[in-house]
Amino acid sequence: MAQQADFDKLANLERPHKSMINIMPLQTGSILTDAARRALVEFGDGYSVCDFCQGRLTGIANPPVNKFVGEMLPEFLGCDEATLTYGARDGIFMVFHAMAKPGDVVVVDANRHYSTAVAAERAGLEVVAVPRSDYPEYVVDVEAYAAVVKERKPALIMVTYPDGKYGNVPDAARIGEIAMEAGVPFLINGAYAVGRMPVKMDALHADFLVGSGHKSMASAGPSGVLGMKAKWHDVVLRPSVESKKKEVECLGCTVRGVPLATLMASFPEVRERVNRWDEQVTKAQWFATSMEELGFSLIGEKPHKHDLMDFETPAFYEISQRVRERGYFLYKELKERGIWGIQPGQTKALKVSTFAASQEELGKVLTAFKEIIDKYR
Ligand SMILES: *Cc1c(COP(=O)(O)O)cnc(C)c1O
């Protein structure tokens, strides 16, 4: 039974991350902008964006959801039309559910996110994966899409751009060409791309592009975006027979209140920051090289093209085998040095994102790693 102290805890929620250097891949692209932090309070109450709604979420003029969804997002995503979702997985499910019927095949990459498989399962689709290269790069063989598509006649082709484990960025434009030749609609999962790096759906020859507000667009979330070609409007955004202003795949209305208000408030900065992507890649590559100099090895593409990186760190694992705290020593040592984002207990491999930290801060992370190795030598 819950005690009074348990209820008190609920009423005084806290996180220990404040003013620390954040390298957690899930969080580095979703740290709120100052504008979003203001919107968070202003729009904190439930249904707060609905003050002036006339029945259609994406038609609301105050706050300007209509301009955001109708003009700004399509331009940003390089697509004809956009809509709001609860996250990348929800956009993927919407497309699966609208574009395919149970028993159909969807061709995906071997580095797909688990939520792709779950969305397919919910929609009753069979997932067929295109192979990837072996350890340590795990690069998706984009040319292999052609043969798999020819053999399995899928309702949809999909790629994870980049994947959420290694941060490999496949040649999505080439897959788009293969999809066009085969006449199969093409969906790009840009959960780790949209809001971090420049992505234009049309330039990649895609029919759909999914992004995650709380992964890469500085939104509190849960929120996401879905861009599409105009020709799919009547399929994916078809209205309900009963309520003409409500779209079936959106269950009427998707994100309301804080998720949407923070997504919109951050957008002016997010659309600018993608133009500095080359600086992010340079920083990530410098960090990867420095990590390798410390004796760690980068798993995934080399040279790396994304801030999300997976390193093998056998030196930390070896320490964990002989210290009292076991795997928790690393989390503790890093926390003491103001570094946030390594999961407690993790030592064998570290998934890191360099997106939010400056080069100077990343220098502190590298120094910390080195100090910890030396301390337990
Ligand atoms: C995080 C992630 C998702 C899920 O994103 P949500 O917006 O939380 O649904 C999907 N795909 C990849 C590759 C991811 O990294």
GROMACS .gro file of C-alpha atoms and ligand atoms in nm:
model
  392
    1MET     CA    1   0.000   0.000   0.000
    2ALA     CA    2   0.123   0.349  -0.085
    3GLN     CA    3   0.208   0.560   0.221
    4GLN     CA    4   0.174   0.937   0.268
    5ALA     CA    5   0.548   0.969   0.193
    6ASP     CA    6   0.487   0.810  -0.147
    7PHE     CA    7   0.220   1.067  -0.227
    8ASP     CA    8   0.448   1.347  -0.107
    9LYS     CA    9   0.709   1.225  -0.351
   10LEU     CA   10   0.462   1.256  -0.636
   11ALA     CA   11   0.393   1.612  -0.538
   12ASN     CA   12   0.765   1.700  -0.529
   13LEU     CA   13   0.906   1.537  -0.842
   14GLU     CA   14   1.270   1.613  -0.914
   15ARG     CA   15   1.545   1.514  -1.154
   16PRO     CA   16   1.915   1.522  -1.068
   17HIS     CA   17   2.032   1.637  -1.413
   18LYS     CA   18   2.035   2.015  -1.364
   19SER     CA   19   2.329   2.210  -1.509
   20MET     CA   20   2.507   1.887  -1.602
   21ILE     CA   21   2.659   1.805  -1.941
   22ASN     CA   22   2.399   1.589  -2.115
   23ILE     CA   23   2.516   1.318  -2.355
   24MET     CA   24   2.208   1.093  -2.342
   25PRO     CA   25   2.101   1.026  -2.703
   26LEU     CA   26   1.730   1.031  -2.616
   27GLN     CA   27   1.754   1.376  -2.461
   28THR     CA   28   2.010   1.587  -2.646
   29GLY     CA   29   1.775   1.694  -2.927
   30SER     CA   30   1.482   1.761  -2.701
   31ILE     CA   31   1.621   2.003  -2.445
   32LEU     CA   32   1.366   2.284  -2.451
   33THR     CA   33   1.453   2.623  -2.592
   34ASP     CA   34   1.385   2.925  -2.367
   35ALA     CA   35   1.080   3.000  -2.581
   36ALA     CA   36   0.948   2.648  -2.527
   37ARG     CA   37   1.008   2.674  -2.153
   38ARG     CA   38   0.785   2.984  -2.148
   39ALA     CA   39   0.521   2.808  -2.359
   40LEU     CA   40   0.539   2.514  -2.119
   41VAL     CA   41   0.403   2.729  -1.839
   42GLU     CA   42   0.168   2.939  -2.053
   43PHE     CA   43   0.006   2.632  -2.210
   44GLY     CA   44   0.043   2.397  -1.913
   45ASP     CA   45  -0.328   2.344  -1.857
   46GLY     CA   46  -0.505   2.066  -2.041
   47TYR     CA   47  -0.656   2.142  -2.383
   48SER     CA   48  -0.489   2.482  -2.369
   49VAL     CA   49  -0.448   2.514  -2.748
   50CYS     CA   50  -0.820   2.460  -2.794
   51ASP     CA   51  -0.942   2.803  -2.678
   52PHE     CA   52  -1.040   2.906  -3.030
   53CYS     CA   53  -1.075   2.568  -3.202
   54GLN     CA   54  -1.348   2.546  -3.462
   55GLY     CA   55  -1.341   2.169  -3.484
   56ARG     CA   56  -1.011   2.098  -3.656
   57LEU     CA   57  -0.684   2.095  -3.456
   58THR     CA   58  -0.470   2.185  -3.757
   59GLY     CA   59  -0.706   2.473  -3.840
   60ILE     CA   60  -0.660   2.662  -3.512
   61ALA     CA   61  -0.549   3.021  -3.581
   62ASN     CA   62  -0.467   3.125  -3.223
   63PRO     CA   63  -0.212   2.996  -3.140
   64PRO     CA   64  -0.120   2.970  -3.511
   65VAL     CA   65  -0.136   2.592  -3.548
   66ASN     CA   66  -0.277   2.642  -3.900
   67LYS     CA   67   0.027   2.832  -4.024
   68PHE     CA   68   0.267   2.596  -3.845
   69VAL     CA   69   0.115   2.277  -3.985
   70GLY     CA   70  -0.015   2.415  -4.312
   71GLU     CA   71   0.287   2.619  -4.425
   72MET     CA   72   0.595   2.599  -4.201
   73LEU     CA   73   0.615   2.222  -4.155
   74PRO     CA   74   0.565   2.132  -4.525
   75GLU     CA   75   0.839   2.377  -4.621
   76PHE     CA   76   1.069   2.245  -4.349
   77LEU     CA   77   1.009   1.880  -4.436
   78GLY     CA   78   1.012   1.930  -4.814
   79CYS     CA   79   0.668   1.779  -4.856
   80ASP     CA   80   0.323   1.881  -4.982
   81GLU     CA   81   0.132   1.833  -4.660
   82ALA     CA   82   0.203   1.771  -4.295
   83THR     CA   83   0.017   1.668  -3.986
   84LEU     CA   84   0.083   1.623  -3.614
   85THR     CA   85   0.133   1.294  -3.435
   86TYR     CA   86   0.224   1.175  -3.085
   87GLY     CA   87   0.570   1.069  -3.199
   88ALA     CA   88   0.765   0.891  -3.469
   89ARG     CA   89   0.610   0.554  -3.395
   90ASP     CA   90   0.259   0.695  -3.418
   91GLY     CA   91   0.334   0.848  -3.758
   92ILE     CA   92   0.474   0.515  -3.874
   93PHE     CA   93   0.168   0.331  -3.749
   94MET     CA   94  -0.066   0.582  -3.917
   95VAL     CA   95   0.105   0.525  -4.251
   96PHE     CA   96   0.116   0.145  -4.206
   97HIS     CA   97  -0.249   0.133  -4.108
   98ALA     CA   98  -0.371   0.362  -4.385
   99MET     CA   99  -0.152   0.235  -4.670
  100ALA     CA  100  -0.156  -0.142  -4.615
  101LYS     CA  101  -0.398  -0.411  -4.513
  102PRO     CA  102  -0.340  -0.702  -4.277
  103GLY     CA  103  -0.118  -0.965  -4.437
  104ASP     CA  104   0.069  -0.713  -4.655
  105VAL     CA  105   0.445  -0.692  -4.649
  106VAL     CA  106   0.653  -0.388  -4.548
  107VAL     CA  107   1.022  -0.393  -4.643
  108VAL     CA  108   1.245  -0.231  -4.379
  109ASP     CA  109   1.617  -0.203  -4.302
  110ALA     CA  110   1.798  -0.440  -4.066
  111ASN     CA  111   1.866  -0.146  -3.830
  112ARG     CA  112   1.499  -0.062  -3.779
  113HIS     CA  113   1.377   0.056  -3.439
  114TYR     CA  114   1.175  -0.186  -3.231
  115SER     CA  115   0.873   0.045  -3.257
  116THR     CA  116   0.862  -0.019  -3.633
  117ALA     CA  117   0.814  -0.389  -3.566
  118VAL     CA  118   0.550  -0.312  -3.303
  119ALA     CA  119   0.363  -0.075  -3.538
  120ALA     CA  120   0.368  -0.342  -3.810
  121GLU     CA  121   0.239  -0.600  -3.567
  122ARG     CA  122  -0.046  -0.372  -3.461
  123ALA     CA  123  -0.135  -0.313  -3.826
  124GLY     CA  124  -0.109  -0.684  -3.906
  125LEU     CA  125   0.180  -0.642  -4.151
  126GLU     CA  126   0.469  -0.876  -4.218
  127VAL     CA  127   0.812  -0.716  -4.175
  128VAL     CA  128   1.082  -0.820  -4.422
  129ALA     CA  129   1.430  -0.681  -4.354
  130VAL     CA  130   1.700  -0.585  -4.600
  131PRO     CA  131   2.038  -0.710  -4.474
  132ARG     CA  132   2.327  -0.508  -4.334
  133SER     CA  133   2.701  -0.558  -4.315
  134ASP     CA  134   2.855  -0.740  -4.019
  135TYR     CA  135   3.019  -0.611  -3.703
  136PRO     CA  136   3.149  -0.348  -3.648
  137GLU     CA  137   2.989  -0.116  -3.904
  138TYR     CA  138   2.639  -0.262  -3.953
  139VAL     CA  139   2.581  -0.063  -4.271
  140VAL     CA  140   2.247  -0.122  -4.447
  141ASP     CA  141   2.289  -0.250  -4.801
  142VAL     CA  142   2.063  -0.004  -4.983
  143GLU     CA  143   2.108  -0.174  -5.322
  144ALA     CA  144   1.963  -0.492  -5.171
  145TYR     CA  145   1.623  -0.322  -5.145
  146ALA     CA  146   1.566  -0.380  -5.519
  147ALA     CA  147   1.578  -0.760  -5.504
  148VAL     CA  148   1.375  -0.787  -5.182
  149VAL     CA  149   1.110  -0.553  -5.320
  150LYS     CA  150   1.091  -0.749  -5.645
  151GLU     CA  151   1.051  -1.077  -5.463
  152ARG     CA  152   0.810  -0.975  -5.184
  153LYS     CA  153   0.590  -0.714  -5.356
  154PRO     CA  154   0.548  -0.497  -5.045
  155ALA     CA  155   0.276  -0.241  -4.982
  156LEU     CA  156   0.542  -0.007  -4.847
  157ILE     CA  157   0.919   0.043  -4.829
  158MET     CA  158   1.079   0.201  -4.526
  159VAL     CA  159   1.419   0.310  -4.401
  160THR     CA  160   1.544   0.426  -4.061
  161TYR     CA  161   1.738   0.746  -4.122
  162PRO     CA  162   1.954   0.728  -3.919
  163ASP     CA  163   1.899   0.419  -3.705
  164GLY     CA  164   1.868   0.469  -3.331
  165LYS     CA  165   2.146   0.234  -3.221
  166TYR     CA  166   2.456   0.312  -3.426
  167GLY     CA  167   2.358   0.643  -3.587
  168ASN     CA  168   2.428   0.512  -3.937
  169VAL     CA  169   2.286   0.736  -4.209
  170PRO     CA  170   2.187   0.525  -4.511
  171ASP     CA  171   2.160   0.661  -4.865
  172ALA     CA  172   1.786   0.726  -4.845
  173ALA     CA  173   1.778   0.900  -5.184
  174ARG     CA  174   1.901   0.580  -5.350
  175ILE     CA  175   1.630   0.376  -5.176
  176GLY     CA  176   1.383   0.640  -5.296
  177GLU     CA  177   1.494   0.578  -5.655
  178ILE     CA  178   1.449   0.204  -5.612
  179ALA     CA  179   1.103   0.264  -5.463
  180MET     CA  180   1.004   0.489  -5.753
  181GLU     CA  181   1.119   0.233  -6.010
  182ALA     CA  182   0.920  -0.036  -5.831
  183GLY     CA  183   0.619   0.191  -5.788
  184VAL     CA  184   0.603   0.130  -5.413
  185PRO     CA  185   0.542   0.414  -5.163
  186PHE     CA  186   0.846   0.498  -4.950
  187LEU     CA  187   0.846   0.601  -4.584
  188ILE     CA  188   1.146   0.754  -4.405
  189ASN     CA  189   1.172   0.727  -4.027
  190GLY     CA  190   1.358   1.046  -3.939
  191ALA     CA  191   1.320   1.028  -3.559
  192TYR     CA  192   1.689   1.111  -3.519
  193ALA     CA  193   1.706   1.335  -3.827
  194VAL     CA  194   1.417   1.582  -3.846
  195GLY     CA  195   1.510   1.880  -3.628
  196ARG     CA  196   1.881   1.790  -3.611
  197MET     CA  197   1.996   1.770  -3.971
  198PRO     CA  198   1.852   1.908  -4.297
  199VAL     CA  199   1.605   1.654  -4.438
  200LYS     CA  200   1.386   1.720  -4.739
  201MET     CA  201   1.139   1.449  -4.823
  202ASP     CA  202   1.118   1.540  -5.192
  203ALA     CA  203   1.496   1.537  -5.240
  204LEU     CA  204   1.502   1.183  -5.099
  205HIS     CA  205   1.220   1.073  -5.335
  206ALA     CA  206   1.003   0.971  -5.042
  207ASP     CA  207   0.625   0.962  -5.003
  208PHE     CA  208   0.628   0.999  -4.625
  209LEU     CA  209   0.865   1.146  -4.367
  210VAL     CA  210   0.825   1.097  -3.994
  211GLY     CA  211   0.990   1.304  -3.720
  212SER     CA  212   0.985   1.297  -3.340
  213GLY     CA  213   0.918   1.617  -3.145
  214HIS     CA  214   1.054   1.485  -2.815
  215LYS     CA  215   1.357   1.318  -2.977
  216SER     CA  216   1.487   1.585  -3.211
  217MET     CA  217   1.265   1.896  -3.221
  218ALA     CA  218   1.304   2.043  -2.872
  219SER     CA  219   0.947   1.962  -2.773
  220ALA     CA  220   0.831   1.835  -2.435
  221GLY     CA  221   0.630   1.576  -2.625
  222PRO     CA  222   0.484   1.335  -2.679
  223SER     CA  223   0.475   1.487  -3.024
  224GLY     CA  224   0.575   1.416  -3.378
  225VAL     CA  225   0.535   1.528  -3.734
  226LEU     CA  226   0.434   1.344  -4.048
  227GLY     CA  227   0.496   1.483  -4.395
  228MET     CA  228   0.348   1.333  -4.710
  229LYS     CA  229   0.288   1.379  -5.078
  230ALA     CA  230  -0.048   1.540  -5.165
  231LYS     CA  231  -0.163   1.226  -5.342
  232TRP     CA  232  -0.182   1.038  -5.011
  233HIS     CA  233  -0.399   1.300  -4.840
  234ASP     CA  234  -0.724   1.115  -4.905
  235VAL     CA  235  -0.578   0.788  -4.778
  236VAL     CA  236  -0.388   0.893  -4.466
  237LEU     CA  237  -0.592   1.200  -4.373
  238ARG     CA  238  -0.934   1.076  -4.479
  239PRO     CA  239  -1.214   1.231  -4.272
  240SER     CA  240  -1.447   1.038  -4.049
  241VAL     CA  241  -1.786   0.961  -4.202
  242GLU     CA  242  -1.954   1.072  -3.880
  243SER     CA  243  -1.741   1.383  -3.806
  244LYS     CA  244  -1.631   1.551  -4.127
  245LYS     CA  245  -1.371   1.771  -3.955
  246LYS     CA  246  -1.195   1.481  -3.786
  247GLU     CA  247  -0.939   1.252  -3.947
  248VAL     CA  248  -0.976   0.880  -3.878
  249GLU     CA  249  -0.605   0.794  -3.853
  250CYS     CA  250  -0.558   1.083  -3.605
  251LEU     CA  251  -0.855   0.963  -3.397
  252GLY     CA  252  -0.988   1.314  -3.452
  253CYS     CA  253  -0.717   1.523  -3.287
  254THR     CA  254  -0.359   1.433  -3.199
  255VAL     CA  255  -0.128   1.645  -2.986
  256ARG     CA  256  -0.290   1.921  -2.782
  257GLY     CA  257  -0.158   2.153  -2.510
  258VAL     CA  258   0.206   2.143  -2.397
  259PRO     CA  259   0.337   1.891  -2.654
  260LEU     CA  260   0.222   2.112  -2.940
  261ALA     CA  261   0.289   2.449  -2.777
  262THR     CA  262   0.651   2.355  -2.704
  263LEU     CA  263   0.696   2.203  -3.050
  264MET     CA  264   0.580   2.530  -3.207
  265ALA     CA  265   0.771   2.758  -2.969
  266SER     CA  266   1.099   2.577  -3.039
  267PHE     CA  267   1.046   2.562  -3.413
  268PRO     CA  268   1.205   2.897  -3.508
  269GLU     CA  269   1.530   2.782  -3.342
  270VAL     CA  270   1.502   2.425  -3.465
  271ARG     CA  271   1.465   2.529  -3.827
  272GLU     CA  272   1.780   2.739  -3.793
  273ARG     CA  273   1.987   2.482  -3.610
  274VAL     CA  274   1.963   2.222  -3.887
  275ASN     CA  275   2.168   2.463  -4.102
  276ARG     CA  276   2.459   2.415  -3.864
  277TRP     CA  277   2.455   2.037  -3.908
  278ASP     CA  278   2.802   2.023  -4.065
  279GLU     CA  279   2.943   2.166  -3.738
  280GLN     CA  280   2.763   1.888  -3.550
  281VAL     CA  281   2.916   1.622  -3.775
  282THR     CA  282   3.265   1.771  -3.736
  283LYS     CA  283   3.221   1.774  -3.358
  284ALA     CA  284   3.095   1.413  -3.356
  285GLN     CA  285   3.388   1.294  -3.568
  286TRP     CA  286   3.637   1.473  -3.344
  287PHE     CA  287   3.479   1.310  -3.039
  288ALA     CA  288   3.487   0.965  -3.203
  289THR     CA  289   3.855   1.004  -3.289
  290SER     CA  290   3.934   1.118  -2.933
  291MET     CA  291   3.743   0.821  -2.790
  292GLU     CA  292   3.941   0.584  -3.008
  293GLU     CA  293   4.261   0.745  -2.880
  294LEU     CA  294   4.143   0.649  -2.530
  295GLY     CA  295   4.118   0.287  -2.645
  296PHE     CA  296   3.744   0.270  -2.711
  297SER     CA  297   3.606   0.163  -3.046
  298LEU     CA  298   3.326   0.313  -3.246
  299ILE     CA  299   3.062   0.070  -3.367
  300GLY     CA  300   2.886   0.181  -3.684
  301GLU     CA  301   2.986   0.381  -3.988
  302LYS     CA  302   3.332   0.536  -4.013
  303PRO     CA  303   3.378   0.821  -4.067
  304HIS     CA  304   3.060   0.881  -3.872
  305LYS     CA  305   2.790   1.109  -4.009
  306HIS     CA  306   2.571   1.164  -3.702
  307ASP     CA  307   2.591   1.278  -3.339
  308LEU     CA  308   2.453   0.946  -3.215
  309MET     CA  309   2.736   0.701  -3.154
  310ASP     CA  310   2.786   0.363  -2.996
  311PHE     CA  311   3.125   0.285  -2.842
  312GLU     CA  312   3.263  -0.038  -2.708
  313THR     CA  313   3.430   0.037  -2.375
  314PRO     CA  314   3.593  -0.286  -2.254
  315ALA     CA  315   3.819  -0.094  -2.011
  316PHE     CA  316   3.510   0.019  -1.813
  317TYR     CA  317   3.362  -0.330  -1.821
  318GLU     CA  318   3.687  -0.474  -1.688
  319ILE     CA  319   3.677  -0.227  -1.396
  320SER     CA  320   3.314  -0.316  -1.322
  321GLN     CA  321   3.421  -0.679  -1.269
  322ARG     CA  322   3.644  -0.592  -0.975
  323VAL     CA  323   3.491  -0.293  -0.792
  324ARG     CA  324   3.232  -0.304  -0.516
  325GLU     CA  325   2.975  -0.093  -0.707
  326ARG     CA  326   3.004  -0.329  -1.006
  327GLY     CA  327   2.862  -0.159  -1.318
  328TYR     CA  328   2.732   0.140  -1.124
  329PHE     CA  329   3.077   0.284  -1.062
  330LEU     CA  330   3.077   0.457  -1.399
  331TYR     CA  331   2.743   0.630  -1.354
  332LYS     CA  332   2.856   0.746  -1.010
  333GLU     CA  333   3.197   0.873  -1.125
  334LEU     CA  334   3.042   1.062  -1.415
  335LYS     CA  335   2.767   1.212  -1.202
  336GLU     CA  336   3.028   1.342  -0.960
  337ARG     CA  337   3.197   1.511  -1.255
  338GLY     CA  338   2.876   1.673  -1.379
  339ILE     CA  339   2.814   1.438  -1.670
  340TRP     CA  340   2.464   1.307  -1.734
  341GLY     CA  341   2.329   1.042  -1.965
  342ILE     CA  342   2.509   0.713  -1.911
  343GLN     CA  343   2.254   0.464  -1.783
  344PRO     CA  344   2.329   0.332  -1.433
  345GLY     CA  345   2.497  -0.008  -1.470
  346GLN     CA  346   2.611   0.047  -1.828
  347THR     CA  347   2.982  -0.021  -1.891
  348LYS     CA  348   3.040  -0.261  -2.182
  349ALA     CA  349   2.922  -0.021  -2.448
  350LEU     CA  350   2.817   0.343  -2.425
  351LYS     CA  351   2.559   0.508  -2.647
  352VAL     CA  352   2.642   0.875  -2.663
  353SER     CA  353   2.512   1.184  -2.841
  354THR     CA  354   2.730   1.490  -2.890
  355PHE     CA  355   2.443   1.708  -3.013
  356ALA     CA  356   2.377   1.923  -2.705
  357ALA     CA  357   2.726   1.956  -2.558
  358SER     CA  358   2.983   2.207  -2.682
  359GLN     CA  359   3.329   2.092  -2.787
  360GLU     CA  360   3.461   2.229  -2.459
  361GLU     CA  361   3.207   2.026  -2.261
  362LEU     CA  362   3.287   1.717  -2.463
  363GLY     CA  363   3.651   1.777  -2.376
  364LYS     CA  364   3.548   1.752  -2.010
  365VAL     CA  365   3.372   1.424  -2.085
  366LEU     CA  366   3.686   1.284  -2.247
  367THR     CA  367   3.899   1.402  -1.954
  368ALA     CA  368   3.655   1.237  -1.715
  369PHE     CA  369   3.675   0.906  -1.902
  370LYS     CA  370   4.053   0.923  -1.893
  371GLU     CA  371   4.063   1.011  -1.523
  372ILE     CA  372   3.829   0.725  -1.437
  373ILE     CA  373   4.041   0.473  -1.628
  374ASP     CA  374   4.357   0.602  -1.456
  375LYS     CA  375   4.196   0.601  -1.112
  376TYR     CA  376   4.108   0.231  -1.129
  377ARG     CA  377   4.416   0.119  -1.319
  378LIG     C1  378   1.333   0.717  -3.072
  378LIG     C2  379   1.306   0.647  -3.199
  378LIG     C3  380   1.175   0.614  -3.239
  378LIG     C4  381   1.056   0.641  -3.153
  378LIG     O1  382   1.029   0.778  -3.146
  378LIG     P1  383   0.898   0.828  -3.072
  378LIG     O2  384   0.882   0.967  -3.121
  378LIG     O3  385   0.925   0.820  -2.925
  378LIG     O4  386   0.787   0.739  -3.113
  378LIG     C5  387   1.156   0.555  -3.360
  378LIG     N1  388   1.259   0.527  -3.440
  378LIG     C6  389   1.386   0.556  -3.407
  378LIG     C7  390   1.496   0.524  -3.501
  378LIG     C8  391   1.413   0.616  -3.285
  378LIG     O5  392   1.539   0.641  -3.252
   0.00000   0.00000   0.00000
